[in-house]
mmCIF file of C-alpha atoms in Angstrom:
data_model
loop_
_atom_site.group_PDB
_atom_site.id
_atom_site.type_symbol
_atom_site.label_atom_id
_atom_site.label_comp_id
_atom_site.label_asym_id
_atom_site.label_seq_id
_atom_site.Cartn_x
_atom_site.Cartn_y
_atom_site.Cartn_z
ATOM 1 C CA MET A 1 17.684 5.850 37.010
ATOM 2 C CA SER A 2 18.963 4.835 33.654
ATOM 3 C CA GLU A 3 19.973 7.409 31.047
ATOM 4 C CA ILE A 4 18.134 7.414 27.684
ATOM 5 C CA LYS A 5 20.021 6.108 24.721
ATOM 6 C CA VAL A 6 20.007 7.973 21.685
ATOM 7 C CA VAL A 7 20.304 6.272 18.449
ATOM 8 C CA PRO A 8 20.260 8.413 15.298
ATOM 9 C CA ARG A 9 18.900 7.349 12.158
ATOM 10 C CA LEU A 10 19.423 9.481 9.110
ATOM 11 C CA SER A 11 16.805 9.955 6.428
ATOM 12 C CA GLN A 12 19.059 8.166 3.830
ATOM 13 C CA ASP A 13 19.441 5.279 6.071
ATOM 14 C CA ARG A 14 15.643 4.339 5.720
ATOM 15 C CA GLY A 15 14.348 2.075 3.083
ATOM 16 C CA HIS A 16 13.331 3.890 -0.042
ATOM 17 C CA ALA A 17 11.394 3.331 -3.289
ATOM 18 C CA ASN A 18 10.419 5.160 -6.313
ATOM 19 C CA HIS A 19 7.433 4.184 -8.145
ATOM 20 C CA GLU A 20 7.058 7.302 -10.302
ATOM 21 C CA TRP A 21 3.672 8.055 -8.978
ATOM 22 C CA LEU A 22 4.895 7.309 -5.241
ATOM 23 C CA LYS A 23 8.196 8.186 -3.649
ATOM 24 C CA THR A 24 8.430 6.590 -0.173
ATOM 25 C CA PHE A 25 10.770 6.192 2.534
ATOM 26 C CA HIS A 26 10.073 3.244 5.297
ATOM 27 C CA THR A 27 11.640 3.654 8.858
ATOM 28 C CA PHE A 28 10.726 -0.213 9.373
ATOM 29 C CA SER A 29 10.455 -3.097 6.915
ATOM 30 C CA PHE A 30 7.872 -2.734 4.605
ATOM 31 C CA ALA A 31 7.158 -4.251 1.090
ATOM 32 C CA SER A 32 10.374 -4.865 -0.870
ATOM 33 C CA TYR A 33 12.496 -3.171 2.052
ATOM 34 C CA GLN A 34 13.200 -5.711 4.474
ATOM 35 C CA ASP A 35 15.869 -4.878 7.462
ATOM 36 C CA SER A 36 15.746 -7.358 10.368
ATOM 37 C CA THR A 37 17.318 -4.627 12.439
ATOM 38 C CA HIS A 38 14.244 -2.375 11.980
ATOM 39 C CA GLU A 39 11.223 -4.277 12.091
ATOM 40 C CA LYS A 40 9.427 -2.566 14.701
ATOM 41 C CA TYR A 41 9.692 -0.322 17.817
ATOM 42 C CA GLY A 42 7.442 -1.010 20.613
ATOM 43 C CA SER A 43 4.059 -0.966 19.211
ATOM 44 C CA LEU A 44 5.145 0.826 16.076
ATOM 45 C CA ARG A 45 5.295 -1.179 13.053
ATOM 46 C CA VAL A 46 5.410 1.283 9.980
ATOM 47 C CA ILE A 47 6.341 4.822 9.710
ATOM 48 C CA ASN A 48 6.288 5.735 5.777
ATOM 49 C CA GLU A 49 6.842 9.128 4.798
ATOM 50 C CA ASP A 50 4.836 9.203 1.444
ATOM 51 C CA ARG A 51 5.001 11.760 -1.620
ATOM 52 C CA VAL A 52 1.826 10.857 -4.001
ATOM 53 C CA ALA A 53 1.612 12.575 -7.581
ATOM 54 C CA ALA A 54 -1.215 14.450 -8.320
ATOM 55 C CA GLY A 55 -4.241 12.375 -9.856
ATOM 56 C CA THR A 56 -2.778 9.022 -8.356
ATOM 57 C CA GLY A 57 -2.581 7.084 -5.059
ATOM 58 C CA PHE A 58 -3.436 3.874 -3.239
ATOM 59 C CA GLY A 59 -6.458 1.864 -4.581
ATOM 60 C CA THR A 60 -8.732 0.257 -2.600
ATOM 61 C CA HIS A 61 -7.140 -2.319 -0.429
ATOM 62 C CA SER A 62 -7.887 -4.274 3.082
ATOM 63 C CA HIS A 63 -6.292 -4.072 6.521
ATOM 64 C CA LYS A 64 -7.109 -5.632 9.749
ATOM 65 C CA GLU A 65 -5.344 -5.637 13.094
ATOM 66 C CA PHE A 66 -3.751 -2.479 12.841
ATOM 67 C CA GLU A 67 -4.141 1.128 14.142
ATOM 68 C CA ILE A 68 -3.523 3.104 11.018
ATOM 69 C CA PHE A 69 -3.136 6.777 10.853
ATOM 70 C CA SER A 70 -2.426 9.524 8.490
ATOM 71 C CA TYR A 71 -0.815 13.041 9.147
ATOM 72 C CA VAL A 72 -0.927 15.394 6.154
ATOM 73 C CA VAL A 73 2.381 17.566 5.948
ATOM 74 C CA ASP A 74 1.355 19.180 2.466
ATOM 75 C CA GLY A 75 -1.247 19.163 -0.124
ATOM 76 C CA GLU A 76 -4.765 17.200 0.088
ATOM 77 C CA LEU A 77 -5.561 13.726 0.703
ATOM 78 C CA GLN A 78 -8.609 12.046 -0.372
ATOM 79 C CA HIS A 79 -9.794 9.088 1.905
ATOM 80 C CA ASN A 80 -12.671 6.488 1.091
ATOM 81 C CA ASP A 81 -13.400 3.480 2.955
ATOM 82 C CA SER A 82 -15.777 0.456 3.669
ATOM 83 C CA MET A 83 -17.248 2.379 6.707
ATOM 84 C CA LYS A 84 -18.654 4.945 4.098
ATOM 85 C CA ASN A 85 -16.276 7.687 5.372
ATOM 86 C CA VAL A 86 -15.405 10.222 2.519
ATOM 87 C CA GLU A 87 -13.077 12.772 3.481
ATOM 88 C CA VAL A 88 -10.524 15.232 2.147
ATOM 89 C CA LEU A 89 -7.624 15.527 4.444
ATOM 90 C CA LYS A 90 -5.610 18.973 4.420
ATOM 91 C CA ARG A 91 -2.459 20.441 6.019
ATOM 92 C CA GLY A 92 -2.807 19.785 9.757
ATOM 93 C CA ASP A 93 -5.452 17.227 9.538
ATOM 94 C CA ILE A 94 -4.856 13.616 11.096
ATOM 95 C CA GLN A 95 -7.187 10.738 10.403
ATOM 96 C CA LEU A 96 -7.078 7.393 12.461
ATOM 97 C CA THR A 97 -8.481 4.136 11.232
ATOM 98 C CA SER A 98 -8.882 1.335 13.883
ATOM 99 C CA ALA A 99 -8.772 -1.568 11.426
ATOM 100 C CA GLY A 100 -9.827 -3.962 14.055
ATOM 101 C CA THR A 101 -11.620 -6.952 12.267
ATOM 102 C CA GLY A 102 -11.213 -5.588 8.797
ATOM 103 C CA ILE A 103 -11.741 -2.548 6.534
ATOM 104 C CA SER A 104 -11.135 -1.546 3.037
ATOM 105 C CA HIS A 105 -9.950 2.115 2.120
ATOM 106 C CA SER A 106 -8.295 4.071 -0.598
ATOM 107 C CA GLU A 107 -6.044 7.071 -0.183
ATOM 108 C CA LYS A 108 -5.220 9.378 -3.117
ATOM 109 C CA ALA A 109 -3.785 12.908 -3.974
ATOM 110 C CA HIS A 110 -6.947 15.262 -4.153
ATOM 111 C CA GLY A 111 -6.997 18.021 -6.672
ATOM 112 C CA ASN A 112 -4.018 18.945 -9.194
ATOM 113 C CA LYS A 113 -1.418 18.665 -6.820
ATOM 114 C CA PRO A 114 0.911 16.250 -4.872
ATOM 115 C CA VAL A 115 0.275 15.232 -1.553
ATOM 116 C CA HIS A 116 3.071 14.538 1.329
ATOM 117 C CA PHE A 117 2.110 12.732 4.318
ATOM 118 C CA LEU A 118 3.223 10.345 6.956
ATOM 119 C CA GLN A 119 1.308 7.041 7.396
ATOM 120 C CA ILE A 120 1.828 5.213 10.740
ATOM 121 C CA TRP A 121 0.812 1.883 11.823
ATOM 122 C CA SER A 122 0.866 0.577 15.277
ATOM 123 C CA LEU A 123 -0.120 -2.858 16.782
ATOM 124 C CA PRO A 124 -3.517 -2.869 18.842
ATOM 125 C CA SER A 125 -3.244 -3.880 22.478
ATOM 126 C CA VAL A 126 -6.763 -5.696 22.080
ATOM 127 C CA PRO A 127 -7.358 -7.991 19.147
ATOM 128 C CA ARG A 128 -10.746 -8.208 16.941
ATOM 129 C CA LEU A 129 -11.842 -4.763 17.676
ATOM 130 C CA GLN A 130 -14.963 -3.211 15.957
ATOM 131 C CA PRO A 131 -13.376 -0.644 13.016
ATOM 132 C CA LYS A 132 -13.823 2.868 13.773
ATOM 133 C CA TYR A 133 -12.526 6.241 12.064
ATOM 134 C CA PHE A 134 -11.505 9.363 13.834
ATOM 135 C CA THR A 135 -10.169 12.706 12.283
ATOM 136 C CA ARG A 136 -8.729 15.900 14.053
ATOM 137 C CA HIS A 137 -7.366 19.058 12.877
ATOM 138 C CA PHE A 138 -4.283 20.740 14.431
ATOM 139 C CA SER A 139 -3.453 24.054 12.764
ATOM 140 C CA ASP A 140 0.032 25.470 12.438
ATOM 141 C CA GLU A 141 -0.668 28.128 14.777
ATOM 142 C CA GLU A 142 -1.412 25.563 17.565
ATOM 143 C CA LYS A 143 1.867 23.670 16.820
ATOM 144 C CA LYS A 144 4.146 26.781 16.336
ATOM 145 C CA ASP A 145 6.992 26.328 18.863
ATOM 146 C CA THR A 146 4.872 23.983 21.460
ATOM 147 C CA TRP A 147 4.217 20.400 21.595
ATOM 148 C CA VAL A 148 0.748 19.313 20.787
ATOM 149 C CA ARG A 149 -0.601 15.808 21.821
ATOM 150 C CA VAL A 150 -2.492 14.578 18.441
ATOM 151 C CA VAL A 151 -2.734 10.748 19.324
ATOM 152 C CA ALA A 152 -2.987 8.948 22.490
ATOM 153 C CA PRO A 153 -4.246 5.864 24.203
ATOM 154 C CA VAL A 154 -8.035 5.446 24.532
ATOM 155 C CA ASP A 155 -7.955 5.507 28.292
ATOM 156 C CA ALA A 156 -5.560 8.700 28.499
ATOM 157 C CA GLU A 157 -6.832 11.851 30.079
ATOM 158 C CA GLY A 158 -8.503 14.202 27.728
ATOM 159 C CA VAL A 159 -9.199 11.715 25.067
ATOM 160 C CA GLN A 160 -12.604 11.346 23.480
ATOM 161 C CA LYS A 161 -13.487 7.980 22.319
ATOM 162 C CA ASP A 162 -17.252 7.381 22.507
ATOM 163 C CA LEU A 163 -18.394 9.629 19.839
ATOM 164 C CA ARG A 164 -22.053 9.341 18.456
ATOM 165 C CA GLU A 165 -22.252 7.088 15.440
ATOM 166 C CA GLY A 166 -21.185 9.184 12.423
ATOM 167 C CA ASN A 167 -19.640 11.871 14.367
ATOM 168 C CA ARG A 168 -16.091 10.924 13.520
ATOM 169 C CA GLN A 169 -14.612 14.431 14.514
ATOM 170 C CA GLY A 170 -13.816 15.569 18.035
ATOM 171 C CA GLU A 171 -11.414 17.717 20.186
ATOM 172 C CA GLY A 172 -8.129 16.602 21.501
ATOM 173 C CA PRO A 173 -5.799 13.806 20.475
ATOM 174 C CA ALA A 174 -7.157 11.119 18.239
ATOM 175 C CA PRO A 175 -7.825 7.725 20.195
ATOM 176 C CA VAL A 176 -5.643 4.918 19.471
ATOM 177 C CA GLN A 177 -6.075 1.177 20.837
ATOM 178 C CA SER A 178 -2.102 1.057 21.426
ATOM 179 C CA PRO A 179 0.265 2.287 24.363
ATOM 180 C CA LEU A 180 1.308 5.018 21.740
ATOM 181 C CA THR A 181 1.324 8.965 22.400
ATOM 182 C CA MET A 182 2.195 11.033 19.372
ATOM 183 C CA TYR A 183 3.189 14.804 19.764
ATOM 184 C CA ALA A 184 3.880 17.267 16.771
ATOM 185 C CA THR A 185 5.323 20.698 16.818
ATOM 186 C CA LEU A 186 6.497 23.360 14.345
ATOM 187 C CA LEU A 187 9.761 24.844 15.488
ATOM 188 C CA SER A 188 11.115 28.250 14.554
ATOM 189 C CA GLN A 189 14.723 28.418 13.721
ATOM 190 C CA GLY A 190 16.923 28.169 16.850
ATOM 191 C CA THR A 191 13.970 27.340 18.983
ATOM 192 C CA SER A 192 14.056 24.019 21.459
ATOM 193 C CA LEU A 193 11.572 22.187 23.402
ATOM 194 C CA SER A 194 11.678 19.886 26.380
ATOM 195 C CA GLN A 195 9.056 17.425 27.239
ATOM 196 C CA ALA A 196 8.648 14.959 30.492
ATOM 197 C CA MET A 197 8.211 11.674 29.571
ATOM 198 C CA LYS A 198 7.266 10.039 33.013
ATOM 199 C CA GLY A 199 7.090 6.285 32.912
ATOM 200 C CA THR A 200 7.826 6.206 29.147
ATOM 201 C CA LYS A 201 10.159 3.182 28.058
ATOM 202 C CA ARG A 202 10.420 4.263 24.292
ATOM 203 C CA ILE A 203 10.654 7.415 22.328
ATOM 204 C CA CYS A 204 10.733 7.759 18.732
ATOM 205 C CA ALA A 205 11.294 11.329 17.288
ATOM 206 C CA CYS A 206 10.901 12.089 13.485
ATOM 207 C CA CYS A 207 12.035 15.316 11.748
ATOM 208 C CA ASP A 208 10.731 16.682 8.779
ATOM 209 C CA GLU A 209 12.660 19.553 7.264
ATOM 210 C CA GLU A 210 10.483 22.010 5.696
ATOM 211 C CA ARG A 211 11.070 25.349 3.870
ATOM 212 C CA VAL A 212 8.742 28.135 5.412
#
């Protein structure tokens, strides 16, 4: 059995852009940041850490052939899309858009405060999927000092994937059309966790330091 090779990548080594209304860090090549050594990782194509100023955000734009999800760290995120989904996402919320054959959406800071969130894109295992939208909520209490599965493949155990039309919410991890499982935790100072990764070929761990 081969040993896991750990390759650390510090926050300051990521791509960065400051657009005044948006301060963003890119783990992989994105927009003006291009790095041939960090194009993707497995099915992961984008991990952007975005801080959007109050009253601003990403206007309506289009996507296709990506699984796109936003994980809210702090603040509130207003989501509108061409599937007629309108939602305000708060801390602990995650929304997953399976763009498939194509969708348009906008994401903006809601209210009079900025929003801090992660936007992650993965490549779908199946092309030309029908677009779908899901949301999930995971409280701080659920995640404190334990791993919580927040995203998992559609065929994984415990994943709700066939919700009724118009019922975008559900229990358990959000279903993704990629070989990708995402866990989240909020660790107390001095606490450590372990996690079995049977059959896993790649692991990507992102740490967001936060003052509590």
